[in-house]
Amino acid sequence: MLATSVSLIKSKFVPSYLQTCFRAISTSQSLAKAEDRKQMMRSLPKPDEGIQGAETVDIDHVITKDSLFPDEDTPNRLFNGVPYKDTSICNIKVSKNNTIITVCDSKGKPNIIRSCGVEGFKHARKGTNIAAQATAITIAQKAYERGIKQVRVTISGMGPGRMSAIKGLTMGGLNVISVTDTTPVSWNPPRPRKVRRL
C-alpha cells in the first residue's frame, strides 16, 4: 500500500504542487520507543510539593529525643562552636498583610530590619508567602555578609508567610538552630458579636 502510494506520487500524472504536499507527510514507523520514553521520564525533575524546593520529611526520624526539647543546659550548649545564648536572634512578625523580619544580636539589639514593603511588594502582594520568602532570602544574605552564620528564630503572628520566611532564611545561607513561636494567645478572648437576625 505504501509502495503504491509513493509510486503514484512520483508519477507524471500527479501535478508537482501535490507532490510537494505529499512529501511533507511522515512515513516513520513510530514516533517514540518505550525505552526512550522511560529514559525521558527518569530525566524529568520530580514534582515539587508546595513551595519551591519543599518536600515532605518524616521529622520523627530526623530529630532525636535528646535534642527535641530545651533543658537547663540549653543556653550553654554549643552550636558550631558558639553557645546558644550568644547566637543572634531573628524575629519574624507575620500578619495577614505584611511580614517584618529583624535580625538582632544576642542581647536583642536590632541590626537589620526588612519587610515585604521595603522589598518592593505592594498592596495585597505584601501578605503572600512568596513575598515573605523573598524578604527572608534578602535579609539572610545581608546577615551573612556581616558575619552572622547561624540564628535562632522567634516567630509571632498568624499569616501566610510563617513557614516561607523560615525557609527563606535557610535558602539565603543561614543555619537555623531553633524556632520559637511567641504568638500571643489570649485565654480570655473578647466576647463574640451578637448573632445577626434575619
Coordinates of C-alpha atoms in Angstrom, one line a residue:
M1 CA 0.0 0.0 0.0
L2 CA 2.8 2.4 1.0
A3 CA 4.9 1.5 -2.0
T4 CA 1.9 2.1 -4.4
S5 CA 1.1 5.5 -2.9
V6 CA 4.8 6.5 -3.3
S7 CA 4.9 5.4 -6.9
L8 CA 1.6 7.3 -7.6
I9 CA 3.2 10.5 -6.1
K10 CA 6.2 10.2 -8.3
S11 CA 4.2 9.5 -11.4
K12 CA 3.9 12.2 -14.1
F13 CA 0.1 12.3 -13.8
V14 CA 0.2 14.0 -10.4
P15 CA 0.9 17.7 -10.5
S16 CA 4.2 19.0 -8.9
Y17 CA 2.4 21.1 -6.2
L18 CA 0.6 18.0 -5.0
Q19 CA 3.9 16.0 -4.9
T20 CA 5.4 18.6 -2.5
C21 CA 2.4 18.3 -0.2
F22 CA 2.7 14.5 -0.1
R23 CA 6.4 14.7 0.7
A24 CA 5.7 16.6 3.9
I25 CA 3.8 13.6 5.3
S26 CA 5.9 11.5 7.7
T27 CA 6.1 7.8 7.0
S28 CA 8.1 6.7 10.1
Q29 CA 7.1 3.6 11.9
S30 CA 6.7 5.0 15.5
L31 CA 7.4 8.4 17.0
A32 CA 8.9 7.2 20.3
K33 CA 10.1 3.9 21.6
A34 CA 9.2 2.6 25.0
E35 CA 12.9 2.8 26.2
D36 CA 13.2 6.4 25.1
R37 CA 10.1 7.4 27.0
K38 CA 11.3 5.7 30.2
Q39 CA 14.6 7.5 29.9
M40 CA 12.9 10.8 29.3
M41 CA 10.6 10.3 32.3
R42 CA 13.6 9.5 34.5
S43 CA 15.3 12.7 33.5
L44 CA 12.4 14.9 34.3
P45 CA 12.6 16.7 37.7
K46 CA 10.5 15.3 40.5
P47 CA 7.2 17.1 41.1
D48 CA 7.5 19.7 43.8
E49 CA 5.1 19.9 46.7
G50 CA 4.2 23.5 47.6
I51 CA 7.0 26.0 47.8
Q52 CA 9.9 25.7 45.5
G53 CA 12.3 23.1 46.9
A54 CA 9.9 22.0 49.6
E55 CA 9.5 18.3 50.1
T56 CA 7.8 16.3 52.9
V57 CA 10.2 14.9 55.5
D58 CA 9.4 12.5 58.3
I59 CA 10.6 14.6 61.2
D60 CA 10.4 11.8 63.7
H61 CA 13.4 10.1 62.2
V62 CA 15.4 13.3 61.7
I63 CA 15.2 14.6 65.3
T64 CA 16.5 12.6 68.2
K65 CA 14.6 12.7 71.5
D66 CA 17.7 14.3 73.3
S67 CA 17.6 17.4 71.1
L68 CA 13.9 17.8 70.8
F69 CA 13.1 19.9 73.9
P70 CA 15.3 22.5 75.7
D71 CA 16.5 21.9 79.2
E72 CA 18.6 23.8 81.8
D73 CA 21.8 23.1 79.9
T74 CA 20.5 24.5 76.5
P75 CA 21.9 28.1 76.9
N76 CA 25.4 26.7 77.3
R77 CA 25.1 24.1 74.6
L78 CA 27.5 24.7 71.6
F79 CA 26.2 25.0 68.1
N80 CA 29.1 25.1 65.6
G81 CA 31.4 26.3 68.4
V82 CA 29.1 29.2 69.6
P83 CA 27.0 28.9 72.8
Y84 CA 23.2 29.1 72.3
K85 CA 22.9 32.2 74.5
D86 CA 25.4 34.1 72.3
T87 CA 23.7 33.3 69.0
S88 CA 22.0 36.1 67.0
I89 CA 18.2 36.2 67.1
C90 CA 15.9 36.6 64.0
N91 CA 12.5 38.0 64.9
I92 CA 9.7 37.3 62.3
K93 CA 6.4 39.2 62.8
V94 CA 3.8 37.8 60.4
S95 CA 0.4 39.3 59.8
K96 CA -2.1 38.7 57.0
N97 CA -1.0 42.0 55.3
N98 CA 2.8 42.0 55.8
T99 CA 5.9 40.2 57.1
I100 CA 8.6 42.1 59.1
I101 CA 11.9 40.4 59.7
T102 CA 14.5 41.7 62.2
V103 CA 18.0 40.3 62.8
C104 CA 19.2 41.2 66.3
D105 CA 22.3 40.4 68.3
S106 CA 22.2 38.0 71.3
K107 CA 21.1 40.8 73.6
G108 CA 18.1 41.9 71.4
K109 CA 19.6 45.0 69.8
P110 CA 18.4 45.1 66.2
N111 CA 21.0 45.1 63.4
I112 CA 19.0 44.6 60.2
I113 CA 15.3 45.3 59.6
R114 CA 13.5 44.3 56.4
S115 CA 9.8 44.0 55.4
C116 CA 7.9 42.9 52.3
G117 CA 7.0 46.5 51.6
V118 CA 10.7 47.6 51.6
E119 CA 11.5 44.6 49.4
G120 CA 9.2 46.1 46.7
F121 CA 5.9 44.3 47.1
K122 CA 2.9 46.5 47.0
H123 CA -0.7 46.3 48.4
A124 CA -2.1 42.8 48.7
R125 CA 1.1 41.1 47.5
K126 CA 2.9 42.1 50.7
G127 CA 0.9 39.4 52.6
T128 CA 1.8 36.5 50.4
N129 CA 4.2 33.7 51.2
I130 CA 6.4 34.5 48.2
A131 CA 6.9 38.0 49.4
A132 CA 7.9 36.6 52.9
Q133 CA 10.3 34.2 51.3
A134 CA 12.0 36.8 49.1
T135 CA 12.3 39.2 52.1
A136 CA 13.9 36.4 54.2
I137 CA 16.4 35.5 51.5
T138 CA 17.5 39.1 51.2
I139 CA 17.9 39.7 54.9
A140 CA 19.7 36.3 55.3
Q141 CA 22.3 37.4 52.6
K142 CA 22.8 40.7 54.4
A143 CA 23.3 39.0 57.7
Y144 CA 25.7 36.5 56.1
E145 CA 27.8 39.4 54.7
R146 CA 28.0 40.8 58.3
G147 CA 29.4 37.6 59.6
I148 CA 26.2 36.0 61.0
K149 CA 26.1 32.4 60.0
Q150 CA 23.5 30.9 62.4
V151 CA 20.4 32.3 64.1
R152 CA 17.7 31.3 66.5
V153 CA 14.3 32.3 65.1
T154 CA 11.3 33.6 67.1
I155 CA 8.2 33.9 65.1
S156 CA 5.0 35.6 66.1
G157 CA 1.6 36.1 64.4
M158 CA -0.6 34.1 62.1
G159 CA -0.2 34.7 58.4
P160 CA 0.6 33.0 55.1
G161 CA 4.4 33.8 55.4
R162 CA 5.2 31.8 58.5
M163 CA 6.9 28.7 57.0
S164 CA 8.1 30.6 53.9
A165 CA 10.1 33.1 55.9
I166 CA 11.9 30.3 57.8
K167 CA 12.6 28.5 54.5
G168 CA 13.9 31.8 53.0
L169 CA 16.4 32.2 55.8
T170 CA 17.8 28.8 55.2
M171 CA 17.8 29.4 51.4
G172 CA 19.8 32.6 52.0
G173 CA 22.6 30.8 53.7
L174 CA 21.8 31.0 57.4
N175 CA 21.7 28.0 59.7
V176 CA 18.5 28.0 61.8
I177 CA 19.3 26.2 65.1
S178 CA 15.9 26.7 66.8
V179 CA 12.4 28.0 66.1
T180 CA 10.3 29.5 68.9
D181 CA 6.7 30.5 68.4
T182 CA 5.9 33.6 70.5
T183 CA 2.4 34.3 69.1
P184 CA 0.3 35.8 71.9
V185 CA -2.6 33.6 72.9
S186 CA -5.5 35.2 74.9
W187 CA -7.0 32.9 77.5
N188 CA -9.9 35.3 78.0
P189 CA -10.8 36.4 74.4
P190 CA -13.2 39.2 73.7
R191 CA -16.9 38.4 73.6
P192 CA -18.1 37.4 70.1
R193 CA -20.6 39.6 68.3
K194 CA -24.3 39.1 68.7
V195 CA -25.8 36.8 66.1
R196 CA -27.5 38.7 63.3
R197 CA -31.2 38.2 63.0
L198 CA -32.9 37.9 59.6

